[in-house]
Amino acid sequence: MESQGQTISRGVVKIGGAKGNKYDDLIGEMAERLRRGERWVLVHGASSFMEDLSKELNIEPKYVTSPSGFKSRFVSKSDLTLFRSACCLFSVSLVNLFGKFGINAVPLYPPDSISAIATRKDFLRVLEGGKVRLMRGNYSGYITSFVNEEIYSLWEAGAIPILPPLAVADDGEFLNVDGDRMAAAAAASLKADVLVILSNVPGLLKVPNDANTAIRRASLKDMPVLENYALGNMKRKLLAVKEALEGGVGSVIIGDSRQERPLNTALDGKGTVLCRDFMEAAV
């Protein structure tokens, strides 16, 4: 495991967009690492910005749950336009934060910049009243490939790429994609040493809301056990972990964004550290 005193060749950080996440300390320590030659990509969500915009416009969000237990917001055509605005607001705030540390941050937005290629989900299977039904008109998708050339170009120019959870479909349509899985796709494409997923929880917990039950180390073979502990959005994070590790990423850490130095704290092993294989992995 890399510690804060060691250099990482390339890494990806995903920060959630929900309220309760902190960013100032993270941006400061990422700036330190960038100045000493490390290469990073920052992927972000936009949920709190989306919620605020929806309230301002008196739009009631619609959330759905899949038969497998994944909860997500249903994104209509008009919601997608609003979501793109929310992503832009977050990206701009991150650019300004990096600018305070003298770092050039560049958001990669389609269609000018294309990173993730996705396929639209023609319909969603949702669970309502104990029954499964199909919902159409959703503008979300799943990532099928990732284009990394522009990221390498920005790295060569000394900048940090910022990726919103937006992808492009084969027909040129914009799609909302899951931010954790976007980060996993980016990390796998770049063969990153590490993917750090920061959220407002201290890792994967055996008992909800009890930080003392955080699982510290695990490997791919432990996934069936880990899935038993994953609730809510953690289910999707574990799916992203699996995709990243199977894609060749060295390790994935689920860390706490509320720590004073969240990135270094995560890299020092304080969170849930997952690798393809641990000699003594335990859950």
XYZ file of C-alpha atoms in Angstrom:
283
model
C 0.000 0.000 0.000
C 1.303 3.425 -0.925
C 1.638 5.857 1.958
C 1.471 9.629 1.817
C 5.255 9.823 1.663
C 5.536 7.700 -1.478
C 4.924 8.700 -5.057
C 2.054 7.269 -7.088
C 2.570 7.230 -10.832
C -1.099 7.654 -11.730
C -4.314 7.568 -9.784
C -8.012 8.373 -9.922
C -10.105 9.965 -7.182
C -13.892 9.920 -7.135
C -15.696 12.377 -4.866
C -19.402 12.195 -4.193
C -21.744 15.054 -4.864
C -23.915 14.503 -1.787
C -24.089 17.012 1.059
C -21.659 16.187 3.843
C -18.643 15.685 1.595
C -15.750 18.136 2.046
C -13.373 19.153 -0.737
C -10.974 21.911 0.339
C -8.502 19.618 2.125
C -8.655 17.083 -0.683
C -7.881 19.662 -3.366
C -4.967 20.979 -1.311
C -3.327 17.588 -0.888
C -3.965 16.662 -4.524
C -2.238 19.916 -5.497
C 0.781 18.869 -3.407
C 0.951 15.521 -5.165
C 0.532 17.052 -8.616
C 3.398 19.467 -7.954
C 5.741 16.587 -7.182
C 4.954 14.891 -10.478
C 2.099 12.531 -9.731
C -0.712 12.262 -12.269
C -4.312 12.209 -11.105
C -7.829 12.345 -12.520
C -10.718 13.680 -10.433
C -14.202 12.282 -11.083
C -17.164 13.903 -9.362
C -20.869 13.367 -8.776
C -23.468 16.125 -8.684
C -26.345 14.979 -6.483
C -26.499 17.927 -4.069
C -26.210 20.457 -6.919
C -28.998 18.602 -8.725
C -31.178 18.672 -5.615
C -30.629 22.411 -5.150
C -31.455 23.200 -8.781
C -34.569 21.020 -8.605
C -35.787 22.876 -5.520
C -35.189 26.247 -7.151
C -37.267 25.166 -10.151
C -39.900 23.322 -8.073
C -39.103 20.037 -9.785
C -39.884 16.917 -7.776
C -37.172 14.282 -8.325
C -38.244 10.719 -9.028
C -36.216 7.925 -7.465
C -36.543 4.290 -8.474
C -35.243 1.004 -7.073
C -34.170 -1.884 -9.270
C -35.199 -5.481 -8.443
C -31.602 -6.077 -7.289
C -31.794 -3.195 -4.801
C -29.982 -0.383 -6.649
C -31.583 2.994 -5.969
C -31.163 5.787 -8.503
C -32.781 8.927 -9.786
C -34.898 8.530 -12.906
C -33.420 10.916 -15.488
C -35.872 12.202 -18.076
C -34.854 14.330 -21.078
C -35.508 17.548 -19.114
C -33.772 16.115 -16.039
C -30.692 15.424 -18.150
C -30.447 19.095 -19.129
C -30.700 20.033 -15.469
C -28.142 17.392 -14.537
C -25.634 18.766 -17.034
C -26.044 22.202 -15.421
C -25.509 20.688 -11.963
C -22.340 18.953 -13.156
C -21.074 22.209 -14.624
C -21.626 24.060 -11.348
C -19.627 21.448 -9.456
C -16.830 21.346 -12.035
C -16.464 25.129 -11.974
C -16.236 25.142 -8.180
C -13.485 22.496 -8.347
C -11.591 24.445 -11.036
C -11.672 27.506 -8.773
C -10.417 25.511 -5.786
C -7.497 24.078 -7.763
C -6.763 27.558 -9.098
C -6.196 28.812 -5.552
C -3.333 26.308 -5.323
C -1.898 27.269 -8.701
C -3.099 24.103 -10.437
C -4.730 24.123 -13.861
C -7.841 21.896 -13.738
C -9.704 21.151 -16.973
C -13.220 19.662 -17.037
C -13.826 17.241 -19.907
C -17.395 17.711 -21.130
C -19.025 16.120 -24.146
C -19.318 16.826 -27.003
C -16.118 18.902 -27.008
C -14.312 16.255 -24.986
C -15.378 12.624 -25.117
C -14.118 10.181 -22.502
C -16.838 7.665 -21.672
C -18.854 5.958 -24.409
C -22.104 4.488 -23.153
C -25.169 2.588 -24.268
C -28.538 3.947 -23.253
C -30.764 1.729 -21.163
C -33.862 1.452 -23.354
C -35.934 0.827 -20.278
C -35.489 0.395 -16.558
C -36.812 -2.520 -14.546
C -38.069 -0.976 -11.313
C -39.679 -2.343 -8.202
C -42.904 -0.639 -7.184
C -45.368 -1.972 -4.644
C -43.654 -5.337 -4.642
C -44.031 -5.677 -8.413
C -41.498 -5.262 -11.226
C -42.468 -2.946 -14.063
C -40.720 -1.315 -17.010
C -40.085 2.431 -17.227
C -39.112 4.098 -20.483
C -37.784 7.579 -21.233
C -34.717 7.327 -19.019
C -31.538 9.075 -20.180
C -28.958 7.085 -18.291
C -26.631 4.416 -19.573
C -23.818 2.021 -18.886
C -20.247 2.606 -20.029
C -19.012 0.368 -22.837
C -15.624 1.960 -23.578
C -13.364 4.775 -22.454
C -11.225 7.171 -24.486
C -8.166 8.381 -22.572
C -6.116 10.342 -25.143
C -7.196 13.767 -23.877
C -6.370 12.801 -20.315
C -2.816 11.938 -21.330
C -2.529 15.236 -23.201
C -3.615 17.197 -20.133
C -1.174 15.267 -17.975
C 1.637 16.168 -20.362
C 0.587 19.821 -20.049
C 0.726 19.620 -16.260
C -3.042 19.858 -15.755
C -5.505 17.681 -13.883
C -8.528 16.385 -15.819
C -11.930 16.627 -14.116
C -14.594 14.189 -15.257
C -18.329 14.665 -14.644
C -20.598 11.578 -14.777
C -21.607 12.249 -18.390
C -21.075 10.008 -21.394
C -21.891 9.969 -25.087
C -23.968 7.302 -26.806
C -23.214 5.940 -30.283
C -25.876 8.246 -31.724
C -24.298 11.321 -30.108
C -26.895 11.561 -27.330
C -25.682 12.652 -23.884
C -26.262 10.206 -21.049
C -26.014 10.281 -17.287
C -23.755 7.502 -15.972
C -22.875 6.417 -12.471
C -19.912 8.407 -11.112
C -18.304 5.489 -9.255
C -18.413 3.306 -12.352
C -17.142 6.248 -14.439
C -14.147 6.435 -12.102
C -13.636 2.679 -12.376
C -13.694 2.855 -16.185
C -11.189 5.725 -16.173
C -8.879 3.969 -13.715
C -8.954 0.715 -15.683
C -8.320 2.490 -18.999
C -5.370 4.373 -17.515
C -4.025 1.299 -15.665
C -4.006 3.399 -12.511
C -2.040 2.341 -9.465
C -4.997 3.197 -7.272
C -8.622 4.303 -7.387
C -9.799 6.168 -4.295
C -13.566 6.479 -3.856
C -14.298 9.136 -1.245
C -17.733 9.458 0.297
C -19.357 10.582 3.547
C -18.861 7.170 5.173
C -15.680 5.620 6.694
C -15.716 2.628 4.344
C -17.775 -0.523 3.980
C -19.403 -1.231 7.349
C -20.596 -4.556 8.721
C -23.095 -2.673 10.906
C -24.736 0.474 9.447
C -23.602 3.753 11.071
C -21.008 1.975 13.233
C -17.524 3.052 12.135
C -15.957 0.462 14.438
C -17.259 -2.282 12.141
C -15.497 -0.988 9.015
C -13.994 -3.736 6.880
C -10.326 -2.844 6.438
C -8.975 -5.287 3.842
C -10.538 -7.583 1.302
C -9.957 -9.025 -2.149
C -11.978 -9.918 -5.209
C -12.696 -13.386 -3.897
C -14.416 -11.804 -0.883
C -17.004 -9.997 -3.029
C -19.889 -12.418 -2.304
C -19.402 -11.763 1.417
C -18.919 -8.014 1.020
C -22.150 -7.703 -0.947
C -24.055 -8.883 2.106
C -22.930 -5.756 3.973
C -23.490 -3.260 1.162
C -26.603 -1.130 1.563
C -27.956 1.677 -0.620
C -25.309 3.405 -2.755
C -22.593 1.135 -1.365
C -23.928 -1.614 -3.641
C -22.956 0.436 -6.664
C -19.579 1.329 -5.180
C -18.760 -2.356 -4.762
C -19.734 -2.971 -8.375
C -17.334 -0.182 -9.391
C -14.610 -1.735 -7.208
C -15.067 -5.079 -8.942
C -14.943 -3.497 -12.407
C -11.801 -1.519 -11.554
C -9.890 -4.465 -10.111
C -10.901 -6.779 -12.952
C -9.768 -4.013 -15.326
C -6.233 -4.051 -13.919
C -6.258 -1.264 -11.298
C -3.713 -1.956 -8.562
C -6.021 -1.323 -5.608
C -9.248 0.437 -4.744
C -9.891 2.270 -1.480
C -13.288 3.346 -0.179
C -12.395 6.276 2.085
C -13.956 9.037 4.158
C -14.051 12.488 2.537
C -14.707 14.102 5.945
C -11.175 13.375 7.201
C -8.756 16.280 7.570
C -6.559 14.916 4.774
C -8.904 12.450 3.095
C -6.657 11.290 0.251
C -3.545 10.685 2.337
C -5.654 9.107 5.073
C -7.149 6.694 2.547
C -3.747 5.911 1.014
C -2.456 5.118 4.496
C -5.041 2.340 4.655
C -7.717 4.022 6.748
C -10.838 2.949 4.917
C -11.724 -0.241 3.085
C -8.773 -1.381 0.960
C -9.533 -3.845 -1.814
C -7.101 -5.642 -4.101
C -7.315 -8.399 -6.650
C -5.639 -10.709 -4.150
C -4.435 -10.419 -0.550
C -2.318 -13.137 1.016
C -4.154 -12.603 4.278
C -7.349 -10.866 3.247
C -10.040 -11.045 5.898
C -13.577 -9.740 6.259
